[in-house]
Short mmCIF file of N, CA and C in Angstrom, two decimals:
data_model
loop_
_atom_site.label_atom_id
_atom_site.label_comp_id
_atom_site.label_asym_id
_atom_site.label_seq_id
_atom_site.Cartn_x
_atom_site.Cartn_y
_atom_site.Cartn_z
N UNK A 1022 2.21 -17.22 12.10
CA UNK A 1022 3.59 -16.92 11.76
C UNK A 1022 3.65 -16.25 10.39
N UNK A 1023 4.41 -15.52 10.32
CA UNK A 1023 5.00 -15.16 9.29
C UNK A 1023 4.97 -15.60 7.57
N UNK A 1024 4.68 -15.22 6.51
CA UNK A 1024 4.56 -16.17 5.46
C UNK A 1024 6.13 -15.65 5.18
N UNK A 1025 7.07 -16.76 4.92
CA UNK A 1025 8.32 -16.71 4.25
C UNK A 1025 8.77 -16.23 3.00
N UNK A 1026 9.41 -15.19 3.32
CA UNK A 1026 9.94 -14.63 1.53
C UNK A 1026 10.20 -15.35 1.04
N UNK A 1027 10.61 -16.09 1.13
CA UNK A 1027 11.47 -17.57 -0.69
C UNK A 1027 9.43 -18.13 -0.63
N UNK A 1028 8.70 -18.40 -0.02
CA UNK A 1028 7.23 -19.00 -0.42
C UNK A 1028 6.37 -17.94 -0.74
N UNK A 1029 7.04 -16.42 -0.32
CA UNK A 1029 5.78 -15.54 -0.95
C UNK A 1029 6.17 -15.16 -2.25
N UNK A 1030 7.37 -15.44 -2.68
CA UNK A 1030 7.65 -15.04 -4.01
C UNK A 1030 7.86 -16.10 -5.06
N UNK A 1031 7.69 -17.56 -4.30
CA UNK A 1031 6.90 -18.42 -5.09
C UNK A 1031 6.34 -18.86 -5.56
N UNK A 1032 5.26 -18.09 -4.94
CA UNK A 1032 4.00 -18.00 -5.01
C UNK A 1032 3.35 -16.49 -5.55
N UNK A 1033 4.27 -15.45 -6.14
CA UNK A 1033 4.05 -14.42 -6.67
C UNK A 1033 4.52 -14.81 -8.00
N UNK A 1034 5.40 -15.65 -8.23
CA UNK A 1034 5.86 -15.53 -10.03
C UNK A 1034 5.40 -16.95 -10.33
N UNK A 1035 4.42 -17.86 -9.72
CA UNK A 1035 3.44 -18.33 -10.73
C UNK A 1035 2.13 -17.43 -10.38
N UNK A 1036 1.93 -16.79 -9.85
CA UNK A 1036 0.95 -15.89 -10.17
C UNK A 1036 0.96 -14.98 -11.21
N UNK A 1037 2.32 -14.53 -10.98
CA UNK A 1037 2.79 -13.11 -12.44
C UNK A 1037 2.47 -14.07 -13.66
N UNK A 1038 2.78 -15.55 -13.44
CA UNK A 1038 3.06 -15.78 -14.95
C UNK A 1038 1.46 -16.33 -15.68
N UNK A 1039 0.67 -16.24 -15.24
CA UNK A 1039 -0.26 -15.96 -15.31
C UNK A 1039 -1.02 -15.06 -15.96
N UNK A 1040 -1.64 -14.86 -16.87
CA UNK A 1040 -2.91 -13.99 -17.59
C UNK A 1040 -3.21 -12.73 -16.26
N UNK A 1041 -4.18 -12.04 -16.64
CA UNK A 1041 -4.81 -10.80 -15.89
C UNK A 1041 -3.77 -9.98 -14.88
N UNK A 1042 -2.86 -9.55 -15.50
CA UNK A 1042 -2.04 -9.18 -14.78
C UNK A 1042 -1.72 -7.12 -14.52
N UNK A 1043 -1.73 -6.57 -13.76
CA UNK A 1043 -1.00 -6.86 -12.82
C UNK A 1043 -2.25 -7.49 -11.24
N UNK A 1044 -3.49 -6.94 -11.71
CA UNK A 1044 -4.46 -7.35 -10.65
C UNK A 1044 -4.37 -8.77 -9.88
N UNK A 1045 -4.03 -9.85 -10.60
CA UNK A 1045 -3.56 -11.63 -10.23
C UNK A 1045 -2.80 -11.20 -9.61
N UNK A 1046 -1.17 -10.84 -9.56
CA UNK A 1046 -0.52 -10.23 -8.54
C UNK A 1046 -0.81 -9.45 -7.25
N UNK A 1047 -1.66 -8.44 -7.54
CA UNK A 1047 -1.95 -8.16 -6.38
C UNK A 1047 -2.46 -8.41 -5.72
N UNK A 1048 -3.87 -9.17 -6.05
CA UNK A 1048 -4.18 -10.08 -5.49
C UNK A 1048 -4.04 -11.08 -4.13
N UNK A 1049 -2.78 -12.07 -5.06
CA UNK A 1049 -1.97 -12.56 -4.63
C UNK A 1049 -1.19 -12.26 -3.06
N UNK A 1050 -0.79 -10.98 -3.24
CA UNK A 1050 -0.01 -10.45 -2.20
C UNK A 1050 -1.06 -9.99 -1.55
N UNK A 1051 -2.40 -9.78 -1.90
CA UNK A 1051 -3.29 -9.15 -0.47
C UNK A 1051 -3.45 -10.24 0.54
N UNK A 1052 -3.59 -11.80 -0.47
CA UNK A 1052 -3.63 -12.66 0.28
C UNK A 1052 -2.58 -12.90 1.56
N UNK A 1053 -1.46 -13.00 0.64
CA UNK A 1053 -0.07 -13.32 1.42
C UNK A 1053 -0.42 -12.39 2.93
N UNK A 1054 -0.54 -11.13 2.39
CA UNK A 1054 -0.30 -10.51 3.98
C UNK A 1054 -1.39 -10.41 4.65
N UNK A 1055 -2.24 -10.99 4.26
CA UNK A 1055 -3.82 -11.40 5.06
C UNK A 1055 -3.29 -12.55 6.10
N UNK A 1056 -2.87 -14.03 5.32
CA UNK A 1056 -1.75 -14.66 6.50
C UNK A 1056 -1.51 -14.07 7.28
N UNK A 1057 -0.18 -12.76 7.16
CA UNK A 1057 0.47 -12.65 7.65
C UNK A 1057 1.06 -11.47 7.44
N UNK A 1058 1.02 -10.52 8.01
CA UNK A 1058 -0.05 -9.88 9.68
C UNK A 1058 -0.82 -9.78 9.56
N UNK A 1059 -1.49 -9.88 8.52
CA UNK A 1059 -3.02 -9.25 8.44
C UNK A 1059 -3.24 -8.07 8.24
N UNK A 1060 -4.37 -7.92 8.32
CA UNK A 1060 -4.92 -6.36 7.79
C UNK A 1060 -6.16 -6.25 7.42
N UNK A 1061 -6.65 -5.48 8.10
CA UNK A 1061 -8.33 -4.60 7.91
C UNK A 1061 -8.67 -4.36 6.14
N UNK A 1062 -7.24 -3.51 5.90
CA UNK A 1062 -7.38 -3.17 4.02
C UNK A 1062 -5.61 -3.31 4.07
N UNK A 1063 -5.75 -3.79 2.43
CA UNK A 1063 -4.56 -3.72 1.87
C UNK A 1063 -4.90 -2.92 0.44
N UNK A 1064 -3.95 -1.77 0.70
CA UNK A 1064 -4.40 -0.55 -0.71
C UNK A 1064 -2.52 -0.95 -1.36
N UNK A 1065 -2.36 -0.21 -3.15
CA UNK A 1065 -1.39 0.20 -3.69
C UNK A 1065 -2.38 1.42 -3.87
N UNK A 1066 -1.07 2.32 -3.83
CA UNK A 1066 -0.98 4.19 -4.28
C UNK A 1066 -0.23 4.02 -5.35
N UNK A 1067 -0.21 4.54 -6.63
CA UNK A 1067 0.90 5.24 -7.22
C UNK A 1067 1.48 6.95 -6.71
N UNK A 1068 2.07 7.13 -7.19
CA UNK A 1068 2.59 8.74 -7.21
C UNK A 1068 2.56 8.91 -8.38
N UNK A 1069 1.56 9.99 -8.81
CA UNK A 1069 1.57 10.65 -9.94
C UNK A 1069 2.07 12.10 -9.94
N UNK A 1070 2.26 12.80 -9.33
CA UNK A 1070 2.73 14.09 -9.06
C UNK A 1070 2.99 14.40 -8.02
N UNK A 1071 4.03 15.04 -7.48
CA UNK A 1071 4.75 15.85 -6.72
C UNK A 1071 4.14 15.21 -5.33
N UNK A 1072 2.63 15.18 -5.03
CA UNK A 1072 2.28 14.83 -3.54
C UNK A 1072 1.05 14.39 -3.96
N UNK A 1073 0.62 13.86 -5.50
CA UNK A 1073 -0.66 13.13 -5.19
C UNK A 1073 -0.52 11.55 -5.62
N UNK A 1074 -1.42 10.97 -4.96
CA UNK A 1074 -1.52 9.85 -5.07
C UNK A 1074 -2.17 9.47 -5.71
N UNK A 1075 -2.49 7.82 -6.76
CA UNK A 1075 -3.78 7.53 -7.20
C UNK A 1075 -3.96 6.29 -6.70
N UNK A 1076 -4.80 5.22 -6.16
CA UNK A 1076 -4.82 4.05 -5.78
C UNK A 1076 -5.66 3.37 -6.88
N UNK A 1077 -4.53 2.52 -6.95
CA UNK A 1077 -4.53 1.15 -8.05
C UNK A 1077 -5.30 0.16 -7.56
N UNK A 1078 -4.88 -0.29 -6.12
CA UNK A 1078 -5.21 -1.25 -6.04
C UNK A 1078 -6.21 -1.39 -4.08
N UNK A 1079 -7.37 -1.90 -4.06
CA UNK A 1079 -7.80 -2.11 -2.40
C UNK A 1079 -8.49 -3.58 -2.44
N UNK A 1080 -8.47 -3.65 -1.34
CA UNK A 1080 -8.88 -5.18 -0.79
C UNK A 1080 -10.24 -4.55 -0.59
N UNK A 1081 -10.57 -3.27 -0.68
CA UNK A 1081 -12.31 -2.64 -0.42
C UNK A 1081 -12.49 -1.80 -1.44
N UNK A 1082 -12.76 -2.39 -2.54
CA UNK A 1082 -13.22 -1.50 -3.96
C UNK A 1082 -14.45 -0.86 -3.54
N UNK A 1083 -15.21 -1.00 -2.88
CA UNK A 1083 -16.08 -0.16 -2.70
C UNK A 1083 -16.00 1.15 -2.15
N UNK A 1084 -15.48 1.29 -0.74
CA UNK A 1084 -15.04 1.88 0.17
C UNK A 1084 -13.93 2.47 -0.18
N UNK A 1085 -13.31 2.10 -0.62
CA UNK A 1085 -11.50 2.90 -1.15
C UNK A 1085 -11.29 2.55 -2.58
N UNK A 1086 -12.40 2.83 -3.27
CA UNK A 1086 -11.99 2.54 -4.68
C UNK A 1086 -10.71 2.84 -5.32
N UNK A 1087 -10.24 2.06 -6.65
CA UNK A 1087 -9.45 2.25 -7.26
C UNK A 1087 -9.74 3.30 -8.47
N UNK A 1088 -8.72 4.29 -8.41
CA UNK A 1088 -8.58 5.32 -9.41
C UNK A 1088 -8.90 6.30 -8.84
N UNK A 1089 -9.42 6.61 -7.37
CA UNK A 1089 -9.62 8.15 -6.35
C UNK A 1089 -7.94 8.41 -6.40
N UNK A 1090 -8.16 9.75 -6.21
CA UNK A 1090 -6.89 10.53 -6.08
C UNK A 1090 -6.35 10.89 -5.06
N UNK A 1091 -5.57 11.60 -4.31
CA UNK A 1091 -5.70 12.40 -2.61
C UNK A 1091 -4.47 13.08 -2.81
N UNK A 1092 -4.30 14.27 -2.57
CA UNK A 1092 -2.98 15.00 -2.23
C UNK A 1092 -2.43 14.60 -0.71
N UNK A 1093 -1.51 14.94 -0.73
CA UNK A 1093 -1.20 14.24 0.80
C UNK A 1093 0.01 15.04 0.44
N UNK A 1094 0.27 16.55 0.99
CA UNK A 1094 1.02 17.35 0.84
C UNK A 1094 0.70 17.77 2.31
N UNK A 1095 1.41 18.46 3.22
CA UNK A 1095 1.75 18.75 4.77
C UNK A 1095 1.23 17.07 5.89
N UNK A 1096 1.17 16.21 5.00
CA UNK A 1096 1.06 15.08 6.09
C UNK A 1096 2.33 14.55 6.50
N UNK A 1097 2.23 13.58 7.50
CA UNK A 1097 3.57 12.91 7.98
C UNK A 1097 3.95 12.38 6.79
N UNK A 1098 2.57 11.12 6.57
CA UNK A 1098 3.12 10.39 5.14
C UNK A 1098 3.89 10.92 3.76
N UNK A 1099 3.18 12.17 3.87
CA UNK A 1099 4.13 12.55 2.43
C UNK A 1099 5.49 12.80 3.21
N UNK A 1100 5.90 13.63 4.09
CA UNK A 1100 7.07 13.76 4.78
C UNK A 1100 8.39 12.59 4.83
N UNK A 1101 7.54 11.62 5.30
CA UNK A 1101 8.08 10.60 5.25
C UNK A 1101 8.46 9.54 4.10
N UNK A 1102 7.12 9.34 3.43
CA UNK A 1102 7.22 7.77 2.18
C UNK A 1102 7.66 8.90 1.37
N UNK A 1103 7.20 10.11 1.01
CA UNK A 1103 7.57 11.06 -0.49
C UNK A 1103 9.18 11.26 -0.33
N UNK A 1104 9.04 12.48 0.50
CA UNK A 1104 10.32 13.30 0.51
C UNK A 1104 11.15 12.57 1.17
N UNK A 1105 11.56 11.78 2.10
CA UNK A 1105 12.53 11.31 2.63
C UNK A 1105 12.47 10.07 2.42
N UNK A 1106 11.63 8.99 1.39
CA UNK A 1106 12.43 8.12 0.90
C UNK A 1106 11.62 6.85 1.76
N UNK A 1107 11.16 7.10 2.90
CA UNK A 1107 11.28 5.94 3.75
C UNK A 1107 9.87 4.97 4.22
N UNK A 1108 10.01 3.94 4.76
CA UNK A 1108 8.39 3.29 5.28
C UNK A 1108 8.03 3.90 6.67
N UNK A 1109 7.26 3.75 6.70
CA UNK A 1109 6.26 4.90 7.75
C UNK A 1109 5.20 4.02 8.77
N UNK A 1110 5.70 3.74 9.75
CA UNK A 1110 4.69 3.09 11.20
C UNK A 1110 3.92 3.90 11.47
N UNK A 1111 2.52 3.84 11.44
CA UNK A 1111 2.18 4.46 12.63
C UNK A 1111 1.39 3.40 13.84
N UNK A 1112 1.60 3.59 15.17
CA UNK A 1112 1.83 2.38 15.56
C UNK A 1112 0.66 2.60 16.72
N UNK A 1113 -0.14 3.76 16.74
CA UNK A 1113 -1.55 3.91 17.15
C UNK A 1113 -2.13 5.01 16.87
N UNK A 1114 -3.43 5.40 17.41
CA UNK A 1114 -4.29 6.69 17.00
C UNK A 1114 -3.09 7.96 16.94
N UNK A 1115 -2.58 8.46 17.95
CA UNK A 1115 -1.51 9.40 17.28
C UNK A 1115 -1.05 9.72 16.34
N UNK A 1116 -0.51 8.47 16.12
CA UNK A 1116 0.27 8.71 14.56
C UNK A 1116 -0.77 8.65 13.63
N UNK A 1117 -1.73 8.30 13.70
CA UNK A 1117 -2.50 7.97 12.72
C UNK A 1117 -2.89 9.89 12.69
N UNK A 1118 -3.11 10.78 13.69
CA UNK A 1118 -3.63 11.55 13.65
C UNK A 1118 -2.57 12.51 13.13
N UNK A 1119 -1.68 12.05 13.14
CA UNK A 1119 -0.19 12.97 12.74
C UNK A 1119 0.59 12.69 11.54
N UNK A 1120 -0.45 11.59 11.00
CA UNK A 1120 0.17 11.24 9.70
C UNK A 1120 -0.49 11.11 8.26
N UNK A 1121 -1.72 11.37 8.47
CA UNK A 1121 -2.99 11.46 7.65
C UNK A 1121 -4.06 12.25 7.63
N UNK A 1122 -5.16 13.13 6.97
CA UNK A 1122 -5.47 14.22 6.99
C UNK A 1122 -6.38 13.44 7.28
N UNK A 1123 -7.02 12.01 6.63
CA UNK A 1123 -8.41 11.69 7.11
C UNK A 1123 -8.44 10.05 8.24
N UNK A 1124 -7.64 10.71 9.23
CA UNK A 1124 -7.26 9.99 10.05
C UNK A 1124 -8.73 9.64 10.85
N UNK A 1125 -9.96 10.77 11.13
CA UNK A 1125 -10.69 10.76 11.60
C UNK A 1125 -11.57 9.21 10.97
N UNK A 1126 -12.10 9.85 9.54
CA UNK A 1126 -12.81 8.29 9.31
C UNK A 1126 -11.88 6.88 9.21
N UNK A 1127 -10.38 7.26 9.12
CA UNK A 1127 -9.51 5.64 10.00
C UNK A 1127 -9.77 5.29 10.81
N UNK A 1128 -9.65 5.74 11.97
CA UNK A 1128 -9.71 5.67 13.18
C UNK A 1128 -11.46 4.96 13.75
N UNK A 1129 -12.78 5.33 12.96
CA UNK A 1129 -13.95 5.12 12.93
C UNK A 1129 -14.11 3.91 12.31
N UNK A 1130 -13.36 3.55 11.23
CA UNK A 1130 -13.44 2.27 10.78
C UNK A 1130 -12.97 1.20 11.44
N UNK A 1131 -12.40 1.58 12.62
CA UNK A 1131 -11.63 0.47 13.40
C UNK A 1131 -10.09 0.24 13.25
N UNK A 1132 -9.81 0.85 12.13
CA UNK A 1132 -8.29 1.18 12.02
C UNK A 1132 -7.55 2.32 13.41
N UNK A 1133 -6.47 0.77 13.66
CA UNK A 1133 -5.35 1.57 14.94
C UNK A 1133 -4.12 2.03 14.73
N UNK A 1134 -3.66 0.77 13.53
CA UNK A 1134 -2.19 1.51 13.37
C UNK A 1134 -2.24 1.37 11.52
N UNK A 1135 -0.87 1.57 11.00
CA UNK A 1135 -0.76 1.00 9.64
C UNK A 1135 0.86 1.19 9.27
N UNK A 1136 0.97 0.57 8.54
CA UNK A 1136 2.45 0.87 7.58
C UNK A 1136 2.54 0.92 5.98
N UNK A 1137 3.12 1.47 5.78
CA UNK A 1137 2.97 2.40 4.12
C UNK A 1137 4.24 2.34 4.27
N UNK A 1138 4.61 1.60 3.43
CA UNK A 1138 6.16 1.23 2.64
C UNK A 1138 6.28 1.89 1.32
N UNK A 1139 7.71 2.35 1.33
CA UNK A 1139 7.89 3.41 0.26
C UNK A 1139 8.03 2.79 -1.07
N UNK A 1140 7.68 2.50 -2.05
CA UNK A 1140 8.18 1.93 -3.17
C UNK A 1140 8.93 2.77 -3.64
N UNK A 1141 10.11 2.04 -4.23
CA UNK A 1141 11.18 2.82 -5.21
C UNK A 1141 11.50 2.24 -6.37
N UNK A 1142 11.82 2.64 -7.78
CA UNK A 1142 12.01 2.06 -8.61
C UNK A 1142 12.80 2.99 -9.43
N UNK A 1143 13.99 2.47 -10.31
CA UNK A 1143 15.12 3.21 -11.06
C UNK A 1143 15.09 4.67 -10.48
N UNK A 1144 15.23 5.05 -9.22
CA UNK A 1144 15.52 6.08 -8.66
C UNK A 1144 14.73 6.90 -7.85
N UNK A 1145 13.14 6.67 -8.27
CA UNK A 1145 12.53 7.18 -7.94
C UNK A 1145 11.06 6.39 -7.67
N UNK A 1146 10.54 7.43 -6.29
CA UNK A 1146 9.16 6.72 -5.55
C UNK A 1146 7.97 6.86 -6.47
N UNK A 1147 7.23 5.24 -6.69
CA UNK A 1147 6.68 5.06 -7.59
C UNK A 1147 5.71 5.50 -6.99
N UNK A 1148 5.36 4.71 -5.52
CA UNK A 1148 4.12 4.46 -4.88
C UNK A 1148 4.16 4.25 -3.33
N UNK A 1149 3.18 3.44 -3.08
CA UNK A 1149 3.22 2.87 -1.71
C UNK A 1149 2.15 1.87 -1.62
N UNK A 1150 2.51 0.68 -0.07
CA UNK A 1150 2.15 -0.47 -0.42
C UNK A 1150 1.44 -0.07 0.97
N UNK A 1151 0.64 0.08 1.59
CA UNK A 1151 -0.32 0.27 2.50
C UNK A 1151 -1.59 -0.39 3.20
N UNK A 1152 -1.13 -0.96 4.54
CA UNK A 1152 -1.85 -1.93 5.14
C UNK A 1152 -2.15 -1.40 6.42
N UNK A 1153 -3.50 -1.58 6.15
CA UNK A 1153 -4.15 -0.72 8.16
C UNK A 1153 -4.77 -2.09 8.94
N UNK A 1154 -4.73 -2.54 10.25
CA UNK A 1154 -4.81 -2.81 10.84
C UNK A 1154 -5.62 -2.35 12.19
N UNK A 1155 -5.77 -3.45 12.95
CA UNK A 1155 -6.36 -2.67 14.52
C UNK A 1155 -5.60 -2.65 15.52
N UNK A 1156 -5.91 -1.56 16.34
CA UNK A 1156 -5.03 -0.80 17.25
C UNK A 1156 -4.29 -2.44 17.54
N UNK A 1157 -3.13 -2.12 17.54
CA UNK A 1157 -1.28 -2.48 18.49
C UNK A 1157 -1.23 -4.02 17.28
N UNK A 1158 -1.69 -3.74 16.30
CA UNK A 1158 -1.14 -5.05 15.21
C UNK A 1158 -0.09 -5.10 14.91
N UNK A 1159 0.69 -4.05 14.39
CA UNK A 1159 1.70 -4.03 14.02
C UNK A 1159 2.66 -3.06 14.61
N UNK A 1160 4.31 -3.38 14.72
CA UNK A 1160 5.06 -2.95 15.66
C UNK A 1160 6.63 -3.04 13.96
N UNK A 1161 7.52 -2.32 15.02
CA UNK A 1161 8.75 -2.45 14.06
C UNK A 1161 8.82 -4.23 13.50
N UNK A 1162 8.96 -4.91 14.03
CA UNK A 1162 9.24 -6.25 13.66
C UNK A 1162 8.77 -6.29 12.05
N UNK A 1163 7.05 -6.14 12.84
CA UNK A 1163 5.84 -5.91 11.28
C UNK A 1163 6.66 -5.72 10.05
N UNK A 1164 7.28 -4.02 10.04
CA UNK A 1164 7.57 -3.29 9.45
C UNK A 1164 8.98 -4.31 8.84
N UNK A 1165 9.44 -4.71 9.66
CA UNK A 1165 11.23 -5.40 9.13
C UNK A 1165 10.59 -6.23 8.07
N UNK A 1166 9.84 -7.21 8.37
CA UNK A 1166 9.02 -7.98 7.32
C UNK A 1166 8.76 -7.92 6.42
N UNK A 1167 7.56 -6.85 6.16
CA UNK A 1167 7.33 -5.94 5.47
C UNK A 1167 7.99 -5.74 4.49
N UNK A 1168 9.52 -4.73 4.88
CA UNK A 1168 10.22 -4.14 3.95
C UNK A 1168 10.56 -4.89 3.16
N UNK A 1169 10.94 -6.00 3.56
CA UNK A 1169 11.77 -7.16 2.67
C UNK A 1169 10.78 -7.21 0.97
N UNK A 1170 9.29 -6.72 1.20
CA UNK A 1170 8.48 -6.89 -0.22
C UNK A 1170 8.42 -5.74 -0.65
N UNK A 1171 9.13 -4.64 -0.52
CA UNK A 1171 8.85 -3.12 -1.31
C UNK A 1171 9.47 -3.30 -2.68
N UNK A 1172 11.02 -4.36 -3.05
CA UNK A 1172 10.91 -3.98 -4.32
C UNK A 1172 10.18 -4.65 -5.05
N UNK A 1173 9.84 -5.40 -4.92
CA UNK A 1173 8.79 -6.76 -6.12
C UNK A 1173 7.52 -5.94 -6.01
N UNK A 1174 6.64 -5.28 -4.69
CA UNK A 1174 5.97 -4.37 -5.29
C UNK A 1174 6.22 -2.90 -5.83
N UNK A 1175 7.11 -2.41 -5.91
CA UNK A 1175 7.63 -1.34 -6.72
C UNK A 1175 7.49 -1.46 -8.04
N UNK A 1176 7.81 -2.92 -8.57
CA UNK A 1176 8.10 -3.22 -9.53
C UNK A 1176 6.79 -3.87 -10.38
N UNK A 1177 6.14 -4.11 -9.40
CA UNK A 1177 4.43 -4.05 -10.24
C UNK A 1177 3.85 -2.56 -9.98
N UNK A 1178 3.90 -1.31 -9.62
CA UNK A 1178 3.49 -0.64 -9.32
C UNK A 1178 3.93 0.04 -10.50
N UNK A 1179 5.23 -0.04 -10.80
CA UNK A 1179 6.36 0.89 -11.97
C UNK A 1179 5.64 0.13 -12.99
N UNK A 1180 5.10 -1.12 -13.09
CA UNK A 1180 4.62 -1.91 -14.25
C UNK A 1180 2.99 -1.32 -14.96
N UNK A 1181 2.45 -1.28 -13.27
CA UNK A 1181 1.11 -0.62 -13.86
C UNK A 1181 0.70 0.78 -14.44
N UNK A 1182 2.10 1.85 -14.05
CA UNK A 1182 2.11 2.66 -14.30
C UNK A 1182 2.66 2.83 -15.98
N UNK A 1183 3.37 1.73 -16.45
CA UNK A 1183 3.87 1.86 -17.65
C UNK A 1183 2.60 1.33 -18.69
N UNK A 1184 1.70 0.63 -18.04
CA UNK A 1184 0.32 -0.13 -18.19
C UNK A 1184 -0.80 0.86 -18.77
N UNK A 1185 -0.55 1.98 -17.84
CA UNK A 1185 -1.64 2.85 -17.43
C UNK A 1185 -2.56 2.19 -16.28
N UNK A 1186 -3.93 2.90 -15.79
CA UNK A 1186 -4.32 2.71 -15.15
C UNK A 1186 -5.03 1.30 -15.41
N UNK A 1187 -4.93 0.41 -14.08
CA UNK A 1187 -5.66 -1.02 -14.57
C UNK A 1187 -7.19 -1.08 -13.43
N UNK A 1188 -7.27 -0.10 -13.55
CA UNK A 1188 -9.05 0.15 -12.59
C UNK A 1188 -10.04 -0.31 -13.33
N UNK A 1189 -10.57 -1.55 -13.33
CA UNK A 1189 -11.57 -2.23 -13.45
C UNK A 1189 -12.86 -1.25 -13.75
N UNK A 1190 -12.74 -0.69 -12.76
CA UNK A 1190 -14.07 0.38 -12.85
C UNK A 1190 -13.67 1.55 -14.03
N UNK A 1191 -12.67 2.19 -13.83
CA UNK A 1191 -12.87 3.25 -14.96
C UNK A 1191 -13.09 4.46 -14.22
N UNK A 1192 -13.10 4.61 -12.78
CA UNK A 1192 -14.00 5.55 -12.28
C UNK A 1192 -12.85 6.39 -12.18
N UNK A 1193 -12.92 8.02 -11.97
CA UNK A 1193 -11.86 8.86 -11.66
C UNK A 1193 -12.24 9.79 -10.64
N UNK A 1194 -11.52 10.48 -10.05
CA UNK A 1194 -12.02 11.30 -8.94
C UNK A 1194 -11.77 11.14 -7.65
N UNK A 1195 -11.76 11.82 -6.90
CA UNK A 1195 -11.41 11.83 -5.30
C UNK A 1195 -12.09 10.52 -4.17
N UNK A 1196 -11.66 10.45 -3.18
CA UNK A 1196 -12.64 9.40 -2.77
C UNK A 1196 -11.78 8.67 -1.71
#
């Protein structure tokens, strides 16, 4: 079942209040939605410009390190989480192929569907909160769920960005 908003955000602000921050937080929430729905990877993106991304944060530092970059300019996703504001299903290989340029090595990793929730903060899209899954995990319901946590992570995302980058590694570059 489901982990409950009034217990996941009970469990997010004695985490916030906490030392090592914003990473303890995120943390935190990779757990939460490991419960519940789960997920293969749980990444944060910032938006640093117009259509690129930088990722802050993965449940696979190795594999999807933090501090690679990616443009994501003619994809669904930018279409969707950038320019129009909104969270983004894709709810099998299709979309996955219609919504991401490197849908190919998704799809190889065992990833079927995912949802990328738009973060917003004082007006504007900070980031995105991005969880892939295997084929038919997640459906609209997922997504209703979901939404309910875009601003509390917006609001660590707007935090790390006022932070600067909190990449452990230091590393920069594509990836």
């Amino acid at each position: 079942s489901a982990v409950e908003l009034g217990q996941a955000l009970e469990w997010l602000a004695r985490t916030g209040a906490a030392g090592g921050q914003p990473l303890r937080s995120f943390d935190a929430l990779a757990e939460i939605f490991r419960l519940a729905p789960g997920h293969l990877l749980f990444s944060l993106s910032r938006l640093e410009r117009d259509t690129w991304l930088r990722r802050i944060y993965s449940t696979d530092p190795v594999r999807h390190r933090p501090g690679a970059t990616k443009d994501m300019a003619g994809t669904g996703y930018c279409d969707a989480v950038v320019r129009r504001r909104s969270h983004l299903l894709s709810r099998d290989a299709a979309d996955l192929r219609a919504n991401f340029q490197d849908h190919d090595a998704m799809i190889a990793d065992g990833i079927g569907c995912a949802i990328n929730l738009c973060l917003q903060y004082d007006g504007q899209v900070v980031g995105s909160a991005n969880l892939l899954s295997r084929p038919g995990a997640y459906g609209l319901d997922t997504l209703a769920h979901l939404s309910r946590f875009a601003f509390p992570l917006a609001l660590l995302v707007a935090q790390s960005a006022a932070a600067g980058d909190i990449t452990s590694t230091g590393l920069e570059g594509h990836g």
